[in-house]
GROMACS .gro file of C-alpha atoms in nm:
model
  194
    1ARG     CA    1   7.666  -1.872  -3.368
    2GLN     CA    2   7.442  -1.936  -3.066
    3GLU     CA    3   7.735  -1.997  -2.833
    4ALA     CA    4   7.914  -1.682  -2.953
    5CYS     CA    5   7.597  -1.476  -2.910
    6ILE     CA    6   7.539  -1.609  -2.559
    7GLU     CA    7   7.900  -1.540  -2.459
    8LEU     CA    8   7.884  -1.190  -2.606
    9ILE     CA    9   7.574  -1.110  -2.399
   10LYS     CA   10   7.733  -1.254  -2.083
   11ASP     CA   11   8.051  -1.052  -2.143
   12HIS     CA   12   7.887  -0.717  -2.229
   13LYS     CA   13   7.585  -0.748  -1.997
   14PRO     CA   14   7.338  -0.525  -2.186
   15THR     CA   15   7.047  -0.403  -1.977
   16VAL     CA   16   6.800  -0.470  -2.257
   17ILE     CA   17   6.854  -0.624  -2.600
   18GLY     CA   18   6.631  -0.697  -2.896
   19PHE     CA   19   6.665  -0.985  -3.142
   20GLN     CA   20   6.540  -0.987  -3.498
   21GLU     CA   21   6.446  -1.301  -3.688
   22ALA     CA   22   6.533  -1.539  -3.405
   23LYS     CA   23   6.381  -1.878  -3.491
   24TYR     CA   24   6.147  -1.951  -3.203
   25LEU     CA   25   6.260  -2.304  -3.112
   26ASP     CA   26   6.611  -2.322  -3.250
   27GLN     CA   27   6.733  -1.982  -3.133
   28TRP     CA   28   6.494  -1.786  -2.912
   29LEU     CA   29   6.421  -2.059  -2.657
   30VAL     CA   30   6.792  -2.148  -2.647
   31LEU     CA   31   6.878  -1.784  -2.566
   32LEU     CA   32   6.608  -1.764  -2.297
   33SER     CA   33   6.717  -2.083  -2.124
   34SER     CA   34   7.092  -2.021  -2.158
   35LEU     CA   35   7.066  -1.672  -2.011
   36SER     CA   36   6.788  -1.732  -1.756
   37ASP     CA   37   7.015  -1.673  -1.455
   38GLY     CA   38   7.042  -1.302  -1.533
   39TYR     CA   39   6.782  -1.236  -1.799
   40ASP     CA   40   6.414  -1.271  -1.865
   41GLY     CA   41   6.231  -1.196  -2.186
   42TRP     CA   42   5.945  -1.257  -2.424
   43GLY     CA   43   5.854  -1.275  -2.788
   44VAL     CA   44   5.605  -1.462  -3.004
   45ASP     CA   45   5.614  -1.646  -3.335
   46ARG     CA   46   5.531  -1.381  -3.595
   47ASP     CA   47   5.333  -1.630  -3.803
   48ASN     CA   48   5.096  -1.755  -3.534
   49GLY     CA   49   5.127  -1.509  -3.247
   50ALA     CA   50   5.196  -1.777  -2.991
   51GLU     CA   51   5.472  -1.912  -2.775
   52ASN     CA   52   5.470  -2.256  -2.929
   53PRO     CA   53   5.680  -2.495  -3.137
   54LYS     CA   54   5.608  -2.376  -3.492
   55ASN     CA   55   5.960  -2.229  -3.510
   56GLY     CA   56   5.867  -1.908  -3.688
   57GLU     CA   57   6.072  -1.595  -3.633
   58THR     CA   58   6.038  -1.375  -3.327
   59MET     CA   59   6.145  -1.020  -3.248
   60GLY     CA   60   6.221  -1.105  -2.887
   61ILE     CA   61   6.338  -0.882  -2.604
   62LEU     CA   62   6.571  -0.992  -2.324
   63TYR     CA   63   6.628  -0.773  -2.019
   64ASP     CA   64   6.855  -0.784  -1.714
   65LYS     CA   65   6.610  -0.874  -1.439
   66LYS     CA   66   6.844  -0.742  -1.168
   67ALA     CA   67   6.868  -0.396  -1.330
   68ILE     CA   68   6.515  -0.339  -1.461
   69LYS     CA   69   6.169  -0.478  -1.412
   70LYS     CA   70   5.907  -0.525  -1.679
   71ILE     CA   71   5.588  -0.332  -1.612
   72GLU     CA   72   5.403  -0.444  -1.923
   73GLY     CA   73   5.476  -0.556  -2.276
   74GLY     CA   74   5.354  -0.737  -2.580
   75THR     CA   75   5.371  -0.773  -2.956
   76PHE     CA   76   5.187  -0.603  -3.240
   77TRP     CA   77   5.190  -0.673  -3.613
   78LEU     CA   78   5.307  -0.413  -3.862
   79SER     CA   79   4.979  -0.405  -4.050
   80GLY     CA   80   4.641  -0.239  -4.063
   81THR     CA   81   4.526  -0.493  -3.802
   82PRO     CA   82   4.811  -0.480  -3.549
   83ASP     CA   83   4.633  -0.675  -3.275
   84LYS     CA   84   4.614  -0.998  -3.475
   85VAL     CA   85   4.851  -1.208  -3.684
   86SER     CA   86   4.862  -1.029  -4.017
   87LYS     CA   87   5.078  -0.916  -4.306
   88GLY     CA   88   5.080  -0.542  -4.368
   89TRP     CA   89   5.045  -0.351  -4.688
   90ASP     CA   90   5.252  -0.526  -4.959
   91ALA     CA   91   5.505  -0.688  -4.724
   92ALA     CA   92   5.679  -1.010  -4.822
   93CYS     CA   93   5.599  -1.168  -4.483
   94ASN     CA   94   5.445  -1.100  -4.143
   95ARG     CA   95   5.639  -0.840  -3.946
   96THR     CA   96   5.604  -0.764  -3.576
   97ALA     CA   97   5.724  -0.524  -3.312
   98THR     CA   98   5.777  -0.645  -2.956
   99TRP     CA   99   5.751  -0.375  -2.691
  100GLY     CA  100   5.796  -0.329  -2.322
  101ILE     CA  101   5.762  -0.063  -2.058
  102PHE     CA  102   6.032  -0.106  -1.797
  103GLU     CA  103   6.137   0.051  -1.469
  104HIS     CA  104   6.505   0.096  -1.387
  105ILE     CA  105   6.528  -0.051  -1.037
  106ALA     CA  106   6.803   0.180  -0.904
  107THR     CA  107   6.648   0.509  -1.021
  108GLY     CA  108   6.277   0.438  -1.068
  109GLU     CA  109   6.298   0.582  -1.422
  110LYS     CA  110   6.052   0.424  -1.666
  111PHE     CA  111   6.120   0.370  -2.034
  112CYS     CA  112   5.968   0.208  -2.338
  113TYR     CA  113   6.163  -0.024  -2.565
  114ILE     CA  114   6.028  -0.136  -2.902
  115ASN     CA  115   6.213  -0.396  -3.109
  116THR     CA  116   6.130  -0.462  -3.474
  117HIS     CA  117   6.259  -0.574  -3.811
  118LEU     CA  118   6.098  -0.404  -4.107
  119ASP     CA  119   6.007  -0.579  -4.429
  120HIS     CA  120   6.307  -0.641  -4.652
  121LYS     CA  121   6.134  -0.585  -4.988
  122SER     CA  122   5.851  -0.336  -4.964
  123ALA     CA  123   5.920   0.036  -4.919
  124GLU     CA  124   5.546   0.086  -4.857
  125ALA     CA  125   5.544  -0.173  -4.578
  126GLN     CA  126   5.855  -0.012  -4.425
  127LYS     CA  127   5.700   0.335  -4.434
  128GLU     CA  128   5.360   0.227  -4.299
  129GLY     CA  129   5.517  -0.002  -4.038
  130LEU     CA  130   5.726   0.284  -3.905
  131LYS     CA  131   5.426   0.515  -3.896
  132LEU     CA  132   5.250   0.255  -3.682
  133ILE     CA  133   5.552   0.232  -3.450
  134VAL     CA  134   5.569   0.612  -3.416
  135ASN     CA  135   5.200   0.611  -3.321
  136LYS     CA  136   5.270   0.342  -3.060
  137PHE     CA  137   5.551   0.560  -2.919
  138LYS     CA  138   5.300   0.844  -2.889
  139GLU     CA  139   5.074   0.618  -2.681
  140TYR     CA  140   5.355   0.547  -2.435
  141LYS     CA  141   5.521   0.890  -2.428
  142GLY     CA  142   5.316   1.033  -2.142
  143ARG     CA  143   5.384   0.727  -1.926
  144VAL     CA  144   5.762   0.710  -1.959
  145ARG     CA  145   6.052   0.956  -1.954
  146LEU     CA  146   6.284   0.785  -2.200
  147ILE     CA  147   6.197   0.624  -2.530
  148MET     CA  148   6.436   0.405  -2.732
  149GLY     CA  149   6.394   0.226  -3.062
  150GLU     CA  150   6.579  -0.053  -3.233
  151GLY     CA  151   6.558  -0.196  -3.580
  152LYS     CA  152   6.778  -0.352  -3.841
  153TYR     CA  153   6.927  -0.018  -3.940
  154LYS     CA  154   7.240   0.129  -3.790
  155TYR     CA  155   7.089   0.478  -3.792
  156LYS     CA  156   6.934   0.627  -3.480
  157TYR     CA  157   6.559   0.673  -3.521
  158CYS     CA  158   6.569   0.575  -3.887
  159TYR     CA  159   6.235   0.637  -4.054
  160GLY     CA  160   6.111   0.545  -4.398
  161SER     CA  161   6.201   0.522  -4.763
  162TYR     CA  162   6.093   0.794  -5.004
  163ALA     CA  163   6.100   0.874  -5.373
  164THR     CA  164   6.191   1.242  -5.323
  165SER     CA  165   6.361   1.452  -5.061
  166ALA     CA  166   6.045   1.665  -5.029
  167ASP     CA  167   5.840   1.356  -4.938
  168ALA     CA  168   6.100   1.264  -4.677
  169GLN     CA  169   6.109   1.614  -4.529
  170ALA     CA  170   5.730   1.619  -4.490
  171ASP     CA  171   5.729   1.300  -4.282
  172LEU     CA  172   6.045   1.396  -4.097
  173ALA     CA  173   5.875   1.707  -3.957
  174GLU     CA  174   5.609   1.483  -3.802
  175VAL     CA  175   5.861   1.239  -3.654
  176ARG     CA  176   6.067   1.523  -3.505
  177LYS     CA  177   5.771   1.617  -3.289
  178ILE     CA  178   5.868   1.309  -3.088
  179PHE     CA  179   6.237   1.261  -3.170
  180ASN     CA  180   6.420   1.592  -3.214
  181ASP     CA  181   6.728   1.432  -3.366
  182ALA     CA  182   6.548   1.199  -3.608
  183TYR     CA  183   6.659   1.170  -3.967
  184ILE     CA  184   6.559   0.965  -4.268
  185VAL     CA  185   6.760   0.726  -4.478
  186ARG     CA  186   6.670   0.689  -4.843
  187PHE     CA  187   6.717   0.319  -4.904
  188LYS     CA  188   6.701   0.337  -5.282
  189GLY     CA  189   6.972   0.607  -5.294
  190VAL     CA  190   7.271   0.699  -5.090
  191ASP     CA  191   7.152   1.024  -4.934
  192ILE     CA  192   7.071   1.069  -4.571
  193VAL     CA  193   6.801   1.334  -4.524
  194LYS     CA  194   6.868   1.537  -4.209
   0.00000   0.00000   0.00000
């Protein structure tokens, strides 16, 4: 799969791309080195917070260094202690979000990109993790003109998992203060709350 992924990136030339669950040594470092002519990037092992050979998963970001420049970036944990390696709420494992503030070289436009993969078992960890991400977006909003998000879901600005539609609507109103076209997917059911 690595070769196919590398070729796909070379063919489509995305400006910025996020990876979820890339094994640090076996996948992430291979991507970085194979694409280093046109891309730069970063990400850390979610289980130790370092760029080292433990081979944990990373939520790395690659960017086209000819099209955009990185202004700043880092990683935070989806937990009550986001600045240190930690597992949030009742999550099955450590989850992180890797972020960057970039400047588009041709236009000077600045944007924030946050890449994450929410917990696969805990609705509470998904909900709280996304609240944390929304709060991070709020921190960056005054410094950039465009904000994008990426996660494992195919839905734009997907947010949360709720027992009732009323619960979803209450949180959706808050999210729409930042993202006008946000909507919520109920993971336990089939409805999309708009």
